[in-house]
JSON list of C-alpha atoms in Angstrom, two decimals:
[
{"chain": "V", "resi": 185, "resn": "MET", "atom": "CA", "xyz": [-39.16, 104.45, -62.73]},
{"chain": "V", "resi": 186, "resn": "LYS", "atom": "CA", "xyz": [-35.51, 104.16, -63.73]},
{"chain": "V", "resi": 187, "resn": "ALA", "atom": "CA", "xyz": [-33.60, 107.39, -64.33]},
{"chain": "V", "resi": 188, "resn": "THR", "atom": "CA", "xyz": [-31.71, 107.43, -67.68]},
{"chain": "V", "resi": 189, "resn": "GLY", "atom": "CA", "xyz": [-29.75, 110.64, -67.41]},
{"chain": "V", "resi": 190, "resn": "ILE", "atom": "CA", "xyz": [-31.17, 111.77, -70.74]},
{"chain": "V", "resi": 191, "resn": "VAL", "atom": "CA", "xyz": [-32.91, 115.15, -70.78]},
{"chain": "V", "resi": 192, "resn": "ARG", "atom": "CA", "xyz": [-34.93, 116.48, -73.72]},
{"chain": "V", "resi": 193, "resn": "ARG", "atom": "CA", "xyz": [-36.65, 119.81, -74.42]},
{"chain": "V", "resi": 194, "resn": "ILE", "atom": "CA", "xyz": [-40.20, 120.17, -75.62]},
{"chain": "V", "resi": 195, "resn": "ASP", "atom": "CA", "xyz": [-40.24, 122.11, -78.89]},
{"chain": "V", "resi": 196, "resn": "GLU", "atom": "CA", "xyz": [-42.73, 124.93, -79.81]},
{"chain": "V", "resi": 197, "resn": "LEU", "atom": "CA", "xyz": [-45.24, 122.36, -81.11]},
{"chain": "V", "resi": 198, "resn": "GLY", "atom": "CA", "xyz": [-45.22, 120.43, -77.86]},
{"chain": "V", "resi": 199, "resn": "ARG", "atom": "CA", "xyz": [-43.12, 117.51, -79.22]},
{"chain": "V", "resi": 200, "resn": "VAL", "atom": "CA", "xyz": [-40.41, 115.62, -77.48]},
{"chain": "V", "resi": 201, "resn": "VAL", "atom": "CA", "xyz": [-37.99, 113.19, -79.04]},
{"chain": "V", "resi": 202, "resn": "ILE", "atom": "CA", "xyz": [-37.77, 109.78, -77.33]},
{"chain": "V", "resi": 203, "resn": "PRO", "atom": "CA", "xyz": [-34.09, 108.84, -77.34]},
{"chain": "V", "resi": 204, "resn": "LYS", "atom": "CA", "xyz": [-32.96, 106.12, -79.69]},
{"chain": "V", "resi": 205, "resn": "GLU", "atom": "CA", "xyz": [-31.59, 103.96, -76.86]},
{"chain": "V", "resi": 206, "resn": "ILE", "atom": "CA", "xyz": [-35.03, 103.97, -75.12]},
{"chain": "V", "resi": 207, "resn": "ARG", "atom": "CA", "xyz": [-36.86, 103.25, -78.33]},
{"chain": "V", "resi": 208, "resn": "ARG", "atom": "CA", "xyz": [-34.54, 100.39, -79.11]},
{"chain": "V", "resi": 209, "resn": "THR", "atom": "CA", "xyz": [-34.70, 98.75, -75.64]},
{"chain": "V", "resi": 210, "resn": "GLN", "atom": "CA", "xyz": [-38.48, 99.25, -75.40]},
{"chain": "V", "resi": 211, "resn": "ARG", "atom": "CA", "xyz": [-39.03, 98.17, -79.02]},
{"chain": "V", "resi": 212, "resn": "ILE", "atom": "CA", "xyz": [-40.80, 101.38, -79.90]},
{"chain": "V", "resi": 213, "resn": "ARG", "atom": "CA", "xyz": [-40.99, 101.91, -83.67]},
{"chain": "V", "resi": 214, "resn": "GLN", "atom": "CA", "xyz": [-42.17, 104.56, -86.05]},
{"chain": "V", "resi": 215, "resn": "GLY", "atom": "CA", "xyz": [-45.93, 104.27, -86.20]},
{"chain": "V", "resi": 216, "resn": "ASP", "atom": "CA", "xyz": [-46.37, 102.70, -82.79]},
{"chain": "V", "resi": 217, "resn": "THR", "atom": "CA", "xyz": [-49.08, 104.10, -80.54]},
{"chain": "V", "resi": 218, "resn": "LEU", "atom": "CA", "xyz": [-48.17, 105.42, -77.16]},
{"chain": "V", "resi": 219, "resn": "GLU", "atom": "CA", "xyz": [-50.58, 106.05, -74.29]},
{"chain": "V", "resi": 220, "resn": "ILE", "atom": "CA", "xyz": [-49.74, 109.20, -72.24]},
{"chain": "V", "resi": 221, "resn": "PHE", "atom": "CA", "xyz": [-50.92, 109.62, -68.74]},
{"chain": "V", "resi": 222, "resn": "THR", "atom": "CA", "xyz": [-49.95, 111.23, -65.49]},
{"chain": "V", "resi": 223, "resn": "ALA", "atom": "CA", "xyz": [-49.09, 109.40, -62.29]},
{"chain": "V", "resi": 224, "resn": "ALA", "atom": "CA", "xyz": [-50.30, 110.50, -58.80]},
{"chain": "V", "resi": 225, "resn": "ASP", "atom": "CA", "xyz": [-46.92, 112.09, -58.06]},
{"chain": "V", "resi": 226, "resn": "GLY", "atom": "CA", "xyz": [-47.14, 114.34, -61.14]},
{"chain": "V", "resi": 227, "resn": "GLU", "atom": "CA", "xyz": [-44.92, 112.27, -63.49]},
{"chain": "V", "resi": 228, "resn": "VAL", "atom": "CA", "xyz": [-45.88, 112.15, -67.16]},
{"chain": "V", "resi": 229, "resn": "VAL", "atom": "CA", "xyz": [-45.72, 108.50, -68.41]},
{"chain": "V", "resi": 230, "resn": "PHE", "atom": "CA", "xyz": [-45.44, 107.26, -71.94]},
{"chain": "V", "resi": 231, "resn": "LYS", "atom": "CA", "xyz": [-46.56, 103.66, -72.32]},
{"chain": "V", "resi": 232, "resn": "LYS", "atom": "CA", "xyz": [-46.77, 101.48, -75.43]},
{"chain": "V", "resi": 233, "resn": "TYR", "atom": "CA", "xyz": [-50.46, 101.11, -76.22]},
{"chain": "V", "resi": 234, "resn": "SER", "atom": "CA", "xyz": [-51.85, 97.76, -77.27]},
{"chain": "V", "resi": 235, "resn": "PRO", "atom": "CA", "xyz": [-55.50, 97.36, -78.23]},
{"chain": "V", "resi": 236, "resn": "LEU", "atom": "CA", "xyz": [-55.08, 93.64, -77.63]},
{"chain": "V", "resi": 237, "resn": "VAL", "atom": "CA", "xyz": [-54.41, 94.30, -73.99]},
{"chain": "V", "resi": 238, "resn": "GLU", "atom": "CA", "xyz": [-57.75, 96.15, -73.82]},
{"chain": "V", "resi": 239, "resn": "LEU", "atom": "CA", "xyz": [-59.31, 92.95, -75.26]},
{"chain": "V", "resi": 240, "resn": "GLY", "atom": "CA", "xyz": [-57.50, 90.88, -72.64]},
{"chain": "V", "resi": 241, "resn": "HIS", "atom": "CA", "xyz": [-60.61, 89.17, -71.24]},
{"chain": "V", "resi": 242, "resn": "ILE", "atom": "CA", "xyz": [-61.97, 88.25, -74.72]},
{"chain": "V", "resi": 243, "resn": "SER", "atom": "CA", "xyz": [-58.52, 87.10, -75.84]},
{"chain": "V", "resi": 244, "resn": "ALA", "atom": "CA", "xyz": [-58.18, 84.97, -72.73]},
{"chain": "V", "resi": 245, "resn": "ILE", "atom": "CA", "xyz": [-61.59, 83.30, -73.20]},
{"chain": "V", "resi": 246, "resn": "TYR", "atom": "CA", "xyz": [-60.89, 82.67, -76.89]},
{"chain": "V", "resi": 247, "resn": "THR", "atom": "CA", "xyz": [-57.45, 81.13, -76.22]},
{"chain": "V", "resi": 248, "resn": "GLU", "atom": "CA", "xyz": [-58.99, 78.85, -73.55]},
{"chain": "V", "resi": 249, "resn": "VAL", "atom": "CA", "xyz": [-61.69, 77.57, -75.90]},
{"chain": "V", "resi": 250, "resn": "LEU", "atom": "CA", "xyz": [-59.21, 77.14, -78.74]},
{"chain": "V", "resi": 251, "resn": "ALA", "atom": "CA", "xyz": [-56.63, 75.36, -76.55]},
{"chain": "V", "resi": 252, "resn": "LYS", "atom": "CA", "xyz": [-59.25, 72.95, -75.26]},
{"chain": "V", "resi": 253, "resn": "SER", "atom": "CA", "xyz": [-60.66, 72.17, -78.71]},
{"chain": "V", "resi": 254, "resn": "LEU", "atom": "CA", "xyz": [-57.16, 71.75, -80.35]},
{"chain": "V", "resi": 255, "resn": "GLY", "atom": "CA", "xyz": [-55.60, 70.06, -77.29]},
{"chain": "V", "resi": 256, "resn": "CYS", "atom": "CA", "xyz": [-52.55, 72.25, -77.36]},
{"chain": "V", "resi": 257, "resn": "THR", "atom": "CA", "xyz": [-51.17, 75.56, -76.08]},
{"chain": "V", "resi": 258, "resn": "VAL", "atom": "CA", "xyz": [-52.47, 78.75, -77.83]},
{"chain": "V", "resi": 259, "resn": "LEU", "atom": "CA", "xyz": [-51.20, 82.26, -77.32]},
{"chain": "V", "resi": 260, "resn": "VAL", "atom": "CA", "xyz": [-52.30, 85.78, -78.37]},
{"chain": "V", "resi": 261, "resn": "CYS", "atom": "CA", "xyz": [-49.72, 88.40, -78.66]},
{"chain": "V", "resi": 262, "resn": "ASP", "atom": "CA", "xyz": [-49.56, 92.03, -79.49]},
{"chain": "V", "resi": 263, "resn": "ARG", "atom": "CA", "xyz": [-46.57, 93.31, -81.56]},
{"chain": "V", "resi": 264, "resn": "ALA", "atom": "CA", "xyz": [-44.20, 92.87, -78.61]},
{"chain": "V", "resi": 265, "resn": "ARG", "atom": "CA", "xyz": [-45.39, 90.37, -76.05]},
{"chain": "V", "resi": 266, "resn": "VAL", "atom": "CA", "xyz": [-47.79, 87.56, -75.13]},
{"chain": "V", "resi": 267, "resn": "VAL", "atom": "CA", "xyz": [-51.11, 89.01, -73.80]},
{"chain": "V", "resi": 268, "resn": "ALA", "atom": "CA", "xyz": [-53.17, 85.83, -73.45]},
{"chain": "V", "resi": 269, "resn": "ALA", "atom": "CA", "xyz": [-52.23, 82.19, -73.04]},
{"chain": "V", "resi": 270, "resn": "ALA", "atom": "CA", "xyz": [-54.06, 78.89, -72.55]},
{"chain": "V", "resi": 271, "resn": "GLY", "atom": "CA", "xyz": [-52.87, 75.30, -72.36]},
{"chain": "V", "resi": 272, "resn": "GLY", "atom": "CA", "xyz": [-49.75, 73.69, -71.03]},
{"chain": "V", "resi": 273, "resn": "GLY", "atom": "CA", "xyz": [-46.97, 76.03, -69.83]},
{"chain": "V", "resi": 274, "resn": "LYS", "atom": "CA", "xyz": [-49.15, 79.14, -70.14]},
{"chain": "V", "resi": 275, "resn": "THR", "atom": "CA", "xyz": [-47.77, 80.71, -67.03]},
{"chain": "V", "resi": 276, "resn": "ASP", "atom": "CA", "xyz": [-44.19, 80.50, -68.34]},
{"chain": "V", "resi": 277, "resn": "MET", "atom": "CA", "xyz": [-45.17, 82.25, -71.60]},
{"chain": "V", "resi": 278, "resn": "MET", "atom": "CA", "xyz": [-47.56, 84.87, -70.39]},
{"chain": "V", "resi": 279, "resn": "ASP", "atom": "CA", "xyz": [-46.28, 88.47, -70.67]},
{"chain": "V", "resi": 280, "resn": "ARG", "atom": "CA", "xyz": [-42.94, 87.43, -72.30]},
{"chain": "V", "resi": 281, "resn": "GLU", "atom": "CA", "xyz": [-41.59, 89.38, -75.25]},
{"chain": "V", "resi": 282, "resn": "ILE", "atom": "CA", "xyz": [-41.83, 87.61, -78.57]},
{"chain": "V", "resi": 283, "resn": "SER", "atom": "CA", "xyz": [-38.77, 87.13, -80.70]},
{"chain": "V", "resi": 284, "resn": "THR", "atom": "CA", "xyz": [-37.86, 89.47, -83.54]},
{"chain": "V", "resi": 285, "resn": "GLU", "atom": "CA", "xyz": [-38.41, 86.43, -85.86]},
{"chain": "V", "resi": 286, "resn": "VAL", "atom": "CA", "xyz": [-42.06, 86.28, -84.78]},
{"chain": "V", "resi": 287, "resn": "GLU", "atom": "CA", "xyz": [-42.38, 90.10, -85.14]},
{"chain": "V", "resi": 288, "resn": "HIS", "atom": "CA", "xyz": [-41.13, 89.71, -88.75]},
{"chain": "V", "resi": 289, "resn": "LEU", "atom": "CA", "xyz": [-43.66, 86.91, -89.40]},
{"chain": "V", "resi": 290, "resn": "LEU", "atom": "CA", "xyz": [-46.48, 89.11, -88.07]},
{"chain": "V", "resi": 291, "resn": "SER", "atom": "CA", "xyz": [-45.38, 92.07, -90.22]},
{"chain": "V", "resi": 292, "resn": "GLY", "atom": "CA", "xyz": [-45.65, 89.82, -93.27]},
{"chain": "V", "resi": 293, "resn": "ARG", "atom": "CA", "xyz": [-49.44, 89.80, -92.77]},
{"chain": "V", "resi": 294, "resn": "SER", "atom": "CA", "xyz": [-49.80, 86.19, -93.86]},
{"chain": "V", "resi": 295, "resn": "PRO", "atom": "CA", "xyz": [-50.29, 82.98, -91.83]},
{"chain": "V", "resi": 296, "resn": "TYR", "atom": "CA", "xyz": [-47.14, 80.98, -91.27]},
{"chain": "V", "resi": 297, "resn": "THR", "atom": "CA", "xyz": [-46.83, 77.26, -90.68]},
{"chain": "V", "resi": 298, "resn": "ALA", "atom": "CA", "xyz": [-43.51, 75.74, -89.54]},
{"chain": "V", "resi": 299, "resn": "PRO", "atom": "CA", "xyz": [-41.72, 73.32, -91.81]},
{"chain": "V", "resi": 300, "resn": "GLU", "atom": "CA", "xyz": [-41.57, 69.65, -90.94]},
{"chain": "V", "resi": 301, "resn": "ASN", "atom": "CA", "xyz": [-37.83, 69.94, -90.33]},
{"chain": "V", "resi": 302, "resn": "PRO", "atom": "CA", "xyz": [-37.42, 71.13, -86.73]},
{"chain": "V", "resi": 303, "resn": "ALA", "atom": "CA", "xyz": [-33.94, 72.59, -87.47]},
{"chain": "V", "resi": 304, "resn": "LYS", "atom": "CA", "xyz": [-35.59, 75.16, -89.82]},
{"chain": "V", "resi": 305, "resn": "ARG", "atom": "CA", "xyz": [-38.24, 76.35, -87.32]},
{"chain": "V", "resi": 306, "resn": "LEU", "atom": "CA", "xyz": [-38.15, 79.82, -85.77]},
{"chain": "V", "resi": 307, "resn": "HIS", "atom": "CA", "xyz": [-37.95, 80.64, -82.05]},
{"chain": "V", "resi": 308, "resn": "LEU", "atom": "CA", "xyz": [-40.95, 82.04, -80.21]},
{"chain": "V", "resi": 309, "resn": "PHE", "atom": "CA", "xyz": [-38.81, 83.91, -77.67]},
{"chain": "V", "resi": 310, "resn": "GLU", "atom": "CA", "xyz": [-35.28, 85.30, -77.91]},
{"chain": "V", "resi": 311, "resn": "ARG", "atom": "CA", "xyz": [-34.21, 82.77, -75.24]},
{"chain": "V", "resi": 312, "resn": "GLY", "atom": "CA", "xyz": [-35.54, 79.30, -74.63]},
{"chain": "V", "resi": 313, "resn": "GLU", "atom": "CA", "xyz": [-36.42, 76.10, -76.56]},
{"chain": "V", "resi": 314, "resn": "ARG", "atom": "CA", "xyz": [-39.99, 77.10, -77.51]},
{"chain": "V", "resi": 315, "resn": "LEU", "atom": "CA", "xyz": [-40.42, 77.22, -81.26]},
{"chain": "V", "resi": 316, "resn": "ILE", "atom": "CA", "xyz": [-43.27, 78.63, -83.34]},
{"chain": "V", "resi": 317, "resn": "LEU", "atom": "CA", "xyz": [-45.46, 76.05, -85.15]},
{"chain": "V", "resi": 318, "resn": "CYS", "atom": "CA", "xyz": [-48.13, 78.47, -86.52]},
{"chain": "V", "resi": 319, "resn": "VAL", "atom": "CA", "xyz": [-48.74, 82.18, -86.66]},
{"chain": "V", "resi": 320, "resn": "ALA", "atom": "CA", "xyz": [-51.81, 84.07, -87.89]},
{"chain": "V", "resi": 321, "resn": "PRO", "atom": "CA", "xyz": [-51.57, 87.88, -87.75]},
{"chain": "V", "resi": 322, "resn": "ILE", "atom": "CA", "xyz": [-54.34, 90.01, -86.29]},
{"chain": "V", "resi": 323, "resn": "VAL", "atom": "CA", "xyz": [-54.90, 92.94, -88.64]},
{"chain": "V", "resi": 324, "resn": "ALA", "atom": "CA", "xyz": [-57.30, 95.67, -87.63]},
{"chain": "V", "resi": 325, "resn": "HIS", "atom": "CA", "xyz": [-57.93, 98.92, -89.51]},
{"chain": "V", "resi": 326, "resn": "GLY", "atom": "CA", "xyz": [-55.05, 98.04, -91.86]},
{"chain": "V", "resi": 327, "resn": "ASP", "atom": "CA", "xyz": [-52.50, 97.70, -89.12]},
{"chain": "V", "resi": 328, "resn": "VAL", "atom": "CA", "xyz": [-50.94, 94.48, -87.68]},
{"chain": "V", "resi": 329, "resn": "GLU", "atom": "CA", "xyz": [-51.87, 94.57, -84.06]},
{"chain": "V", "resi": 330, "resn": "GLY", "atom": "CA", "xyz": [-50.62, 91.07, -83.01]},
{"chain": "V", "resi": 331, "resn": "GLY", "atom": "CA", "xyz": [-51.21, 87.46, -83.71]},
{"chain": "V", "resi": 332, "resn": "VAL", "atom": "CA", "xyz": [-52.54, 84.10, -82.65]},
{"chain": "V", "resi": 333, "resn": "LEU", "atom": "CA", "xyz": [-49.67, 81.66, -82.13]},
{"chain": "V", "resi": 334, "resn": "LEU", "atom": "CA", "xyz": [-49.22, 77.96, -81.72]},
{"chain": "V", "resi": 335, "resn": "PRO", "atom": "CA", "xyz": [-46.02, 77.33, -79.80]},
{"chain": "V", "resi": 336, "resn": "GLY", "atom": "CA", "xyz": [-44.15, 74.00, -79.75]},
{"chain": "V", "resi": 337, "resn": "THR", "atom": "CA", "xyz": [-40.86, 72.23, -79.43]},
{"chain": "V", "resi": 338, "resn": "ALA", "atom": "CA", "xyz": [-38.53, 70.50, -81.81]},
{"chain": "V", "resi": 339, "resn": "ARG", "atom": "CA", "xyz": [-40.26, 67.18, -81.00]},
{"chain": "V", "resi": 340, "resn": "ASP", "atom": "CA", "xyz": [-43.70, 68.43, -82.10]},
{"chain": "V", "resi": 341, "resn": "PRO", "atom": "CA", "xyz": [-44.91, 67.63, -85.66]},
{"chain": "V", "resi": 342, "resn": "ALA", "atom": "CA", "xyz": [-45.93, 70.50, -87.95]},
{"chain": "V", "resi": 343, "resn": "PRO", "atom": "CA", "xyz": [-49.56, 71.43, -87.35]},
{"chain": "V", "resi": 344, "resn": "ARG", "atom": "CA", "xyz": [-52.32, 69.79, -89.26]},
{"chain": "V", "resi": 345, "resn": "PRO", "atom": "CA", "xyz": [-54.22, 71.91, -91.86]},
{"chain": "V", "resi": 346, "resn": "GLU", "atom": "CA", "xyz": [-57.39, 71.99, -89.70]},
{"chain": "V", "resi": 347, "resn": "THR", "atom": "CA", "xyz": [-55.25, 73.38, -86.79]},
{"chain": "V", "resi": 348, "resn": "VAL", "atom": "CA", "xyz": [-53.82, 76.09, -89.04]},
{"chain": "V", "resi": 349, "resn": "GLN", "atom": "CA", "xyz": [-57.34, 76.89, -90.17]},
{"chain": "V", "resi": 350, "resn": "ALA", "atom": "CA", "xyz": [-58.51, 77.22, -86.56]},
{"chain": "V", "resi": 351, "resn": "ILE", "atom": "CA", "xyz": [-55.61, 79.58, -85.71]},
{"chain": "V", "resi": 352, "resn": "THR", "atom": "CA", "xyz": [-56.28, 81.65, -88.79]},
{"chain": "V", "resi": 353, "resn": "THR", "atom": "CA", "xyz": [-60.01, 81.84, -88.00]},
{"chain": "V", "resi": 354, "resn": "ALA", "atom": "CA", "xyz": [-59.16, 82.93, -84.45]},
{"chain": "V", "resi": 355, "resn": "ALA", "atom": "CA", "xyz": [-57.04, 85.77, -85.77]},
{"chain": "V", "resi": 356, "resn": "SER", "atom": "CA", "xyz": [-59.75, 86.82, -88.15]},
{"chain": "V", "resi": 357, "resn": "PHE", "atom": "CA", "xyz": [-62.32, 86.82, -85.31]},
{"chain": "V", "resi": 358, "resn": "LEU", "atom": "CA", "xyz": [-60.11, 89.03, -83.06]},
{"chain": "V", "resi": 359, "resn": "SER", "atom": "CA", "xyz": [-59.40, 91.32, -86.03]},
{"chain": "V", "resi": 360, "resn": "ARG", "atom": "CA", "xyz": [-63.07, 91.85, -86.65]},
{"chain": "V", "resi": 361, "resn": "TRP", "atom": "CA", "xyz": [-63.76, 92.29, -82.88]},
{"chain": "V", "resi": 362, "resn": "MET", "atom": "CA", "xyz": [-61.15, 95.01, -82.67]},
{"chain": "V", "resi": 363, "resn": "GLU", "atom": "CA", "xyz": [-62.59, 96.82, -85.72]},
{"chain": "V", "resi": 364, "resn": "GLU", "atom": "CA", "xyz": [-66.02, 96.92, -84.09]}
]
């Protein structure tokens, strides 16, 4: 682990404040869930918790099936990064942080389809040429937990309605799976 030089006291209720700099760089926001565990050497570790990572195997299978049936790359992300990928270029996209634009789309709780004009499309990652063609949020127990994404490039046409429906259905399936 990297030392930050920041020291905090635990208050009388057992609380500790995570410094703003760490929250910003790790994209930890109010309402996020953290997993707390101890390492073998006695360190106490706070880690962002993602229920979609727990569903990694199911998400991976679902993205494989969807990518094969649609003939394109499909991703599943939590609120911060890609947790499952299938199709062309999946190794380049796996475990990468999504852009703040995609985070904003997910928080809107509605499916998004990119416009026909490539110049008006949003970026999937903060750096790179990958654009987002379609997003369907995964909402479980009233909270946005992530999304099913269809990445593309400026050369790709906007997705067809049946593709958007398939992505939306996948997000709905994963939402129900998480709730059960």
